[in-house]
Amino acid sequence: MLHDLRKIDWIKWKQASESERTQAVKELQDMLTAWEDVEENREGSHAFYSIMGHKADFILMILRPTIQEVSDIELRFNKSKFAEFTIPSYSYVSVVELSKYMAKEGENPEDNPGVRARLKPRLPKWEHICFYPMDKRREGNDNWYMLPMDERRQLMYEHSFTGRKYAGKVKQIITGSMGLDDWEWSVTLFAKDMLQIKKLIYEMRFDVVSARYGEFGSFYVGNLLTIDDIPDYFAV
Ligand code: VOV
């Protein structure tokens, strides 16, 4: 998975001719339409959201079965007319992975339909997004990686208990990035009501796994941008 966060160079955008802007918007819409087909065929997924605040103007998330496919999309995106008006502000590379805590002994995970669906997630097109990277702490007595497996499993169970209270309200996509990027996981949350994200994260702060062992990077939050919303969003 690639999280690609960029700013729009609004000055350049406003200075461009009407026909250049139209071409750029159309190229973006065409790319999103092509990715929707990929998603329909269950060969990947994507998300496109505007981002609030100074850290970025939009986030593009791309999920594909192989890293080469993700790279190709990034390259094609960079070569588009639309990308000429963007300035990279953050990016994150990670991979969908199966839990070591929930695995059932003796079961081939590929035989479990729930597991197969987990390996090929379809990002929900809910109104709001929240993305941040995180680590598990390794400091003095608070070293997650020195805890016995049973204790970690119990703490993760408590974590999932809090999370499950938000079923239908917040959907989480946790992807692993050890060895791939600067933090250990990316956390991406989707919600129909942004306040549910805030409530969930607040409640989780009291779970030992977050209170004692969680370390967090910058938070990015924003709103869904559909293909039909795009012309209005970029109208100047
Ligand atoms: C909708 C909320 C929600 C739910 C239901 C949920 C459930 C679960 C389950 C069942 C599991 C374990 C198995 C697996 O699926 O991997 C996890 C795992 C994980 N989680 Fe989670 N999580 C949520 C939400 C959720 C949030 C908001 C965060 C950020 C923490 C915070 O304080 O800001 C988070 C983090 C993680 C991480 C980093 C891992 C991997 C830990 C590892 O050491 O491997 N998570 N999570």
PDB file of N, CA, C and O in Angstrom, residues 175-227:
ATOM      1  N   THR A 175      -1.728  -1.434   8.478  1.00  0.00           N
ATOM      2  CA  THR A 175      -0.773  -2.113   7.605  1.00  0.00           C
ATOM      3  C   THR A 175       0.624  -2.020   8.213  1.00  0.00           C
ATOM      4  O   THR A 175       0.949  -1.048   8.897  1.00  0.00           O
ATOM      5  N   GLY A 176       1.419  -3.051   7.979  1.00  0.00           N
ATOM      6  CA  GLY A 176       2.732  -3.141   8.606  1.00  0.00           C
ATOM      7  C   GLY A 176       3.814  -2.502   7.745  1.00  0.00           C
ATOM      8  O   GLY A 176       3.773  -2.588   6.512  1.00  0.00           O
ATOM      9  N   SER A 177       4.783  -1.859   8.401  1.00  0.00           N
ATOM     10  CA  SER A 177       5.807  -1.166   7.616  1.00  0.00           C
ATOM     11  C   SER A 177       7.204  -1.317   8.209  1.00  0.00           C
ATOM     12  O   SER A 177       8.101  -0.536   7.878  1.00  0.00           O
ATOM     13  N   MET A 178       7.393  -2.350   9.052  1.00  0.00           N
ATOM     14  CA  MET A 178       8.758  -2.573   9.570  1.00  0.00           C
ATOM     15  C   MET A 178       9.673  -2.907   8.394  1.00  0.00           C
ATOM     16  O   MET A 178       9.361  -3.789   7.596  1.00  0.00           O
ATOM     17  N   GLY A 179      10.755  -2.190   8.290  1.00  0.00           N
ATOM     18  CA  GLY A 179      11.683  -2.419   7.174  1.00  0.00           C
ATOM     19  C   GLY A 179      11.253  -1.754   5.885  1.00  0.00           C
ATOM     20  O   GLY A 179      11.985  -1.794   4.892  1.00  0.00           O
ATOM     21  N   LEU A 180      10.056  -1.164   5.872  1.00  0.00           N
ATOM     22  CA  LEU A 180       9.570  -0.527   4.641  1.00  0.00           C
ATOM     23  C   LEU A 180       9.505   0.986   4.762  1.00  0.00           C
ATOM     24  O   LEU A 180       9.658   1.702   3.777  1.00  0.00           O
ATOM     25  N   ASP A 181       9.230   1.458   5.973  1.00  0.00           N
ATOM     26  CA  ASP A 181       9.131   2.919   6.135  1.00  0.00           C
ATOM     27  C   ASP A 181       9.539   3.297   7.564  1.00  0.00           C
ATOM     28  O   ASP A 181       9.960   2.435   8.344  1.00  0.00           O
ATOM     29  N   ASP A 182       9.391   4.590   7.906  1.00  0.00           N
ATOM     30  CA  ASP A 182      10.011   5.103   9.135  1.00  0.00           C
ATOM     31  C   ASP A 182       9.327   4.657  10.428  1.00  0.00           C
ATOM     32  O   ASP A 182       9.912   4.778  11.502  1.00  0.00           O
ATOM     33  N   TRP A 183       8.074   4.235  10.342  1.00  0.00           N
ATOM     34  CA  TRP A 183       7.350   3.778  11.531  1.00  0.00           C
ATOM     35  C   TRP A 183       7.009   2.299  11.342  1.00  0.00           C
ATOM     36  O   TRP A 183       7.268   1.740  10.272  1.00  0.00           O
ATOM     37  N   GLU A 184       6.399   1.714  12.367  1.00  0.00           N
ATOM     38  CA  GLU A 184       6.144   0.263  12.299  1.00  0.00           C
ATOM     39  C   GLU A 184       4.798  -0.113  11.683  1.00  0.00           C
ATOM     40  O   GLU A 184       4.649  -1.183  11.099  1.00  0.00           O
ATOM     41  N   TRP A 185       3.794   0.783  11.845  1.00  0.00           N
ATOM     42  CA  TRP A 185       2.477   0.517  11.258  1.00  0.00           C
ATOM     43  C   TRP A 185       1.887   1.818  10.707  1.00  0.00           C
ATOM     44  O   TRP A 185       2.200   2.899  11.205  1.00  0.00           O
ATOM     45  N   SER A 186       1.017   1.657   9.743  1.00  0.00           N
ATOM     46  CA  SER A 186       0.181   2.795   9.372  1.00  0.00           C
ATOM     47  C   SER A 186      -1.224   2.478   9.856  1.00  0.00           C
ATOM     48  O   SER A 186      -1.680   1.330   9.761  1.00  0.00           O
ATOM     49  N   VAL A 187      -1.845   3.469  10.420  1.00  0.00           N
ATOM     50  CA  VAL A 187      -3.222   3.333  10.897  1.00  0.00           C
ATOM     51  C   VAL A 187      -4.077   4.223  10.003  1.00  0.00           C
ATOM     52  O   VAL A 187      -3.821   5.426   9.896  1.00  0.00           O
ATOM     53  N   THR A 188      -5.056   3.637   9.330  1.00  0.00           N
ATOM     54  CA  THR A 188      -5.968   4.453   8.522  1.00  0.00           C
ATOM     55  C   THR A 188      -7.382   4.127   8.974  1.00  0.00           C
ATOM     56  O   THR A 188      -7.781   2.960   8.981  1.00  0.00           O
ATOM     57  N   LEU A 189      -8.087   5.150   9.388  1.00  0.00           N
ATOM     58  CA  LEU A 189      -9.448   4.974   9.898  1.00  0.00           C
ATOM     59  C   LEU A 189     -10.425   5.691   8.973  1.00  0.00           C
ATOM     60  O   LEU A 189     -10.131   6.790   8.482  1.00  0.00           O
ATOM     61  N   PHE A 190     -11.557   5.050   8.744  1.00  0.00           N
ATOM     62  CA  PHE A 190     -12.613   5.652   7.925  1.00  0.00           C
ATOM     63  C   PHE A 190     -13.871   5.754   8.784  1.00  0.00           C
ATOM     64  O   PHE A 190     -14.158   4.841   9.568  1.00  0.00           O
ATOM     65  N   ALA A 191     -14.603   6.850   8.639  1.00  0.00           N
ATOM     66  CA  ALA A 191     -15.844   7.007   9.419  1.00  0.00           C
ATOM     67  C   ALA A 191     -16.840   7.841   8.636  1.00  0.00           C
ATOM     68  O   ALA A 191     -16.466   8.640   7.766  1.00  0.00           O
ATOM     69  N   LYS A 192     -18.128   7.641   8.980  1.00  0.00           N
ATOM     70  CA  LYS A 192     -19.165   8.484   8.368  1.00  0.00           C
ATOM     71  C   LYS A 192     -19.291   9.762   9.186  1.00  0.00           C
ATOM     72  O   LYS A 192     -19.748  10.776   8.700  1.00  0.00           O
ATOM     73  N   ASP A 193     -18.891   9.677  10.465  1.00  0.00           N
ATOM     74  CA  ASP A 193     -18.950  10.829  11.365  1.00  0.00           C
ATOM     75  C   ASP A 193     -17.557  10.978  11.993  1.00  0.00           C
ATOM     76  O   ASP A 193     -17.100  10.089  12.713  1.00  0.00           O
ATOM     77  N   MET A 194     -16.900  12.097  11.703  1.00  0.00           N
ATOM     78  CA  MET A 194     -15.518  12.297  12.155  1.00  0.00           C
ATOM     79  C   MET A 194     -15.378  12.167  13.676  1.00  0.00           C
ATOM     80  O   MET A 194     -14.350  11.710  14.184  1.00  0.00           O
ATOM     81  N   LEU A 195     -16.414  12.573  14.408  1.00  0.00           N
ATOM     82  CA  LEU A 195     -16.320  12.526  15.873  1.00  0.00           C
ATOM     83  C   LEU A 195     -16.145  11.107  16.400  1.00  0.00           C
ATOM     84  O   LEU A 195     -15.573  10.906  17.477  1.00  0.00           O
ATOM     85  N   GLN A 196     -16.633  10.118  15.630  1.00  0.00           N
ATOM     86  CA  GLN A 196     -16.469   8.720  16.068  1.00  0.00           C
ATOM     87  C   GLN A 196     -14.990   8.334  16.056  1.00  0.00           C
ATOM     88  O   GLN A 196     -14.539   7.528  16.861  1.00  0.00           O
ATOM     89  N   ILE A 197     -14.224   8.916  15.130  1.00  0.00           N
ATOM     90  CA  ILE A 197     -12.776   8.647  15.088  1.00  0.00           C
ATOM     91  C   ILE A 197     -12.138   9.219  16.351  1.00  0.00           C
ATOM     92  O   ILE A 197     -11.341   8.559  17.027  1.00  0.00           O
ATOM     93  N   LYS A 198     -12.509  10.438  16.681  1.00  0.00           N
ATOM     94  CA  LYS A 198     -11.941  11.071  17.880  1.00  0.00           C
ATOM     95  C   LYS A 198     -12.294  10.258  19.135  1.00  0.00           C
ATOM     96  O   LYS A 198     -11.439   9.999  19.980  1.00  0.00           O
ATOM     97  N   LYS A 199     -13.552   9.820  19.214  1.00  0.00           N
ATOM     98  CA  LYS A 199     -13.982   9.053  20.397  1.00  0.00           C
ATOM     99  C   LYS A 199     -13.220   7.747  20.503  1.00  0.00           C
ATOM    100  O   LYS A 199     -12.786   7.351  21.584  1.00  0.00           O
ATOM    101  N   LEU A 200     -13.064   7.067  19.369  1.00  0.00           N
ATOM    102  CA  LEU A 200     -12.343   5.781  19.377  1.00  0.00           C
ATOM    103  C   LEU A 200     -10.896   5.975  19.842  1.00  0.00           C
ATOM    104  O   LEU A 200     -10.404   5.256  20.714  1.00  0.00           O
ATOM    105  N   ILE A 201     -10.226   6.968  19.277  1.00  0.00           N
ATOM    106  CA  ILE A 201      -8.812   7.160  19.611  1.00  0.00           C
ATOM    107  C   ILE A 201      -8.676   7.576  21.082  1.00  0.00           C
ATOM    108  O   ILE A 201      -7.781   7.118  21.789  1.00  0.00           O
ATOM    109  N   TYR A 202      -9.604   8.403  21.553  1.00  0.00           N
ATOM    110  CA  TYR A 202      -9.582   8.794  22.967  1.00  0.00           C
ATOM    111  C   TYR A 202      -9.735   7.554  23.849  1.00  0.00           C
ATOM    112  O   TYR A 202      -8.960   7.340  24.794  1.00  0.00           O
ATOM    113  N   GLU A 203     -10.726   6.731  23.516  1.00  0.00           N
ATOM    114  CA  GLU A 203     -10.986   5.544  24.344  1.00  0.00           C
ATOM    115  C   GLU A 203      -9.778   4.604  24.329  1.00  0.00           C
ATOM    116  O   GLU A 203      -9.385   4.056  25.358  1.00  0.00           O
ATOM    117  N   MET A 204      -9.164   4.469  23.149  1.00  0.00           N
ATOM    118  CA  MET A 204      -7.995   3.568  23.053  1.00  0.00           C
ATOM    119  C   MET A 204      -6.784   4.075  23.818  1.00  0.00           C
ATOM    120  O   MET A 204      -5.925   3.286  24.214  1.00  0.00           O
ATOM    121  N   ARG A 205      -6.703   5.382  24.001  1.00  0.00           N
ATOM    122  CA  ARG A 205      -5.569   5.940  24.745  1.00  0.00           C
ATOM    123  C   ARG A 205      -5.448   5.308  26.131  1.00  0.00           C
ATOM    124  O   ARG A 205      -4.377   5.260  26.711  1.00  0.00           O
ATOM    125  N   PHE A 206      -6.584   4.807  26.667  1.00  0.00           N
ATOM    126  CA  PHE A 206      -6.584   4.218  28.007  1.00  0.00           C
ATOM    127  C   PHE A 206      -6.282   2.717  27.988  1.00  0.00           C
ATOM    128  O   PHE A 206      -6.113   2.110  29.031  1.00  0.00           O
ATOM    129  N   ASP A 207      -6.256   2.122  26.810  1.00  0.00           N
ATOM    130  CA  ASP A 207      -5.852   0.710  26.733  1.00  0.00           C
ATOM    131  C   ASP A 207      -4.340   0.658  26.933  1.00  0.00           C
ATOM    132  O   ASP A 207      -3.608   1.471  26.358  1.00  0.00           O
ATOM    133  N   VAL A 208      -3.884  -0.314  27.695  1.00  0.00           N
ATOM    134  CA  VAL A 208      -2.446  -0.379  28.028  1.00  0.00           C
ATOM    135  C   VAL A 208      -1.587  -0.364  26.762  1.00  0.00           C
ATOM    136  O   VAL A 208      -0.538   0.295  26.706  1.00  0.00           O
ATOM    137  N   VAL A 209      -2.073  -1.063  25.730  1.00  0.00           N
ATOM    138  CA  VAL A 209      -1.252  -1.168  24.521  1.00  0.00           C
ATOM    139  C   VAL A 209      -0.984   0.198  23.887  1.00  0.00           C
ATOM    140  O   VAL A 209       0.071   0.432  23.307  1.00  0.00           O
ATOM    141  N   SER A 210      -1.925   1.131  24.038  1.00  0.00           N
ATOM    142  CA  SER A 210      -1.690   2.497  23.540  1.00  0.00           C
ATOM    143  C   SER A 210      -1.087   3.371  24.640  1.00  0.00           C
ATOM    144  O   SER A 210      -0.121   4.104  24.404  1.00  0.00           O
ATOM    145  N   ALA A 211      -1.654   3.297  25.865  1.00  0.00           N
ATOM    146  CA  ALA A 211      -1.215   4.185  26.946  1.00  0.00           C
ATOM    147  C   ALA A 211       0.266   3.981  27.259  1.00  0.00           C
ATOM    148  O   ALA A 211       1.014   4.932  27.458  1.00  0.00           O
ATOM    149  N   ARG A 212       0.678   2.722  27.276  1.00  0.00           N
ATOM    150  CA  ARG A 212       2.042   2.433  27.712  1.00  0.00           C
ATOM    151  C   ARG A 212       2.983   2.206  26.533  1.00  0.00           C
ATOM    152  O   ARG A 212       4.167   2.549  26.605  1.00  0.00           O
ATOM    153  N   TYR A 213       2.445   1.606  25.470  1.00  0.00           N
ATOM    154  CA  TYR A 213       3.356   1.161  24.401  1.00  0.00           C
ATOM    155  C   TYR A 213       3.180   1.897  23.061  1.00  0.00           C
ATOM    156  O   TYR A 213       3.921   1.622  22.133  1.00  0.00           O
ATOM    157  N   GLY A 214       2.188   2.776  22.973  1.00  0.00           N
ATOM    158  CA  GLY A 214       1.958   3.424  21.675  1.00  0.00           C
ATOM    159  C   GLY A 214       2.756   4.700  21.498  1.00  0.00           C
ATOM    160  O   GLY A 214       2.851   5.509  22.422  1.00  0.00           O
ATOM    161  N   GLU A 215       3.352   4.863  20.306  1.00  0.00           N
ATOM    162  CA  GLU A 215       3.987   6.143  19.935  1.00  0.00           C
ATOM    163  C   GLU A 215       3.440   6.500  18.564  1.00  0.00           C
ATOM    164  O   GLU A 215       3.325   5.634  17.702  1.00  0.00           O
ATOM    165  N   PHE A 216       3.143   7.789  18.388  1.00  0.00           N
ATOM    166  CA  PHE A 216       2.384   8.170  17.200  1.00  0.00           C
ATOM    167  C   PHE A 216       3.073   9.266  16.394  1.00  0.00           C
ATOM    168  O   PHE A 216       3.707  10.149  16.957  1.00  0.00           O
ATOM    169  N   GLY A 217       2.906   9.187  15.069  1.00  0.00           N
ATOM    170  CA  GLY A 217       3.420  10.229  14.188  1.00  0.00           C
ATOM    171  C   GLY A 217       2.357  11.292  13.963  1.00  0.00           C
ATOM    172  O   GLY A 217       1.427  11.436  14.767  1.00  0.00           O
ATOM    173  N   SER A 218       2.484  12.023  12.867  1.00  0.00           N
ATOM    174  CA  SER A 218       1.526  13.096  12.564  1.00  0.00           C
ATOM    175  C   SER A 218       0.191  12.518  12.108  1.00  0.00           C
ATOM    176  O   SER A 218       0.158  11.485  11.437  1.00  0.00           O
ATOM    177  N   PHE A 219      -0.860  13.222  12.462  1.00  0.00           N
ATOM    178  CA  PHE A 219      -2.217  12.818  12.070  1.00  0.00           C
ATOM    179  C   PHE A 219      -2.661  13.636  10.852  1.00  0.00           C
ATOM    180  O   PHE A 219      -2.426  14.843  10.804  1.00  0.00           O
ATOM    181  N   TYR A 220      -3.298  12.960   9.926  1.00  0.00           N
ATOM    182  CA  TYR A 220      -3.859  13.622   8.733  1.00  0.00           C
ATOM    183  C   TYR A 220      -5.342  13.278   8.676  1.00  0.00           C
ATOM    184  O   TYR A 220      -5.686  12.087   8.702  1.00  0.00           O
ATOM    185  N   VAL A 221      -6.195  14.292   8.611  1.00  0.00           N
ATOM    186  CA  VAL A 221      -7.635  14.007   8.556  1.00  0.00           C
ATOM    187  C   VAL A 221      -8.274  14.759   7.392  1.00  0.00           C
ATOM    188  O   VAL A 221      -7.802  15.836   7.000  1.00  0.00           O
ATOM    189  N   GLY A 222      -9.330  14.192   6.859  1.00  0.00           N
ATOM    190  CA  GLY A 222      -9.964  14.863   5.729  1.00  0.00           C
ATOM    191  C   GLY A 222     -11.267  14.233   5.302  1.00  0.00           C
ATOM    192  O   GLY A 222     -11.821  13.370   5.994  1.00  0.00           O
ATOM    193  N   ASN A 223     -11.714  14.684   4.129  1.00  0.00           N
ATOM    194  CA  ASN A 223     -13.052  14.345   3.627  1.00  0.00           C
ATOM    195  C   ASN A 223     -12.975  13.676   2.254  1.00  0.00           C
ATOM    196  O   ASN A 223     -12.116  14.028   1.435  1.00  0.00           O
ATOM    197  N   LEU A 224     -13.922  12.785   2.029  1.00  0.00           N
ATOM    198  CA  LEU A 224     -13.969  12.035   0.769  1.00  0.00           C
ATOM    199  C   LEU A 224     -14.089  12.979  -0.430  1.00  0.00           C
ATOM    200  O   LEU A 224     -14.860  13.945  -0.392  1.00  0.00           O
ATOM    201  N   LEU A 225     -13.322  12.698  -1.480  1.00  0.00           N
ATOM    202  CA  LEU A 225     -13.458  13.429  -2.749  1.00  0.00           C
ATOM    203  C   LEU A 225     -13.869  12.404  -3.798  1.00  0.00           C
ATOM    204  O   LEU A 225     -13.045  11.562  -4.186  1.00  0.00           O
ATOM    205  N   THR A 226     -15.107  12.464  -4.254  1.00  0.00           N
ATOM    206  CA  THR A 226     -15.539  11.515  -5.286  1.00  0.00           C
ATOM    207  C   THR A 226     -15.154  12.072  -6.656  1.00  0.00           C
ATOM    208  O   THR A 226     -14.829  13.266  -6.781  1.00  0.00           O
ATOM    209  N   ILE A 227     -15.257  11.228  -7.673  1.00  0.00           N
ATOM    210  CA  ILE A 227     -14.935  11.677  -9.033  1.00  0.00           C
ATOM    211  C   ILE A 227     -15.811  12.880  -9.394  1.00  0.00           C
ATOM    212  O   ILE A 227     -15.348  13.855  -9.991  1.00  0.00           O
TER     213      ILE A 227
END
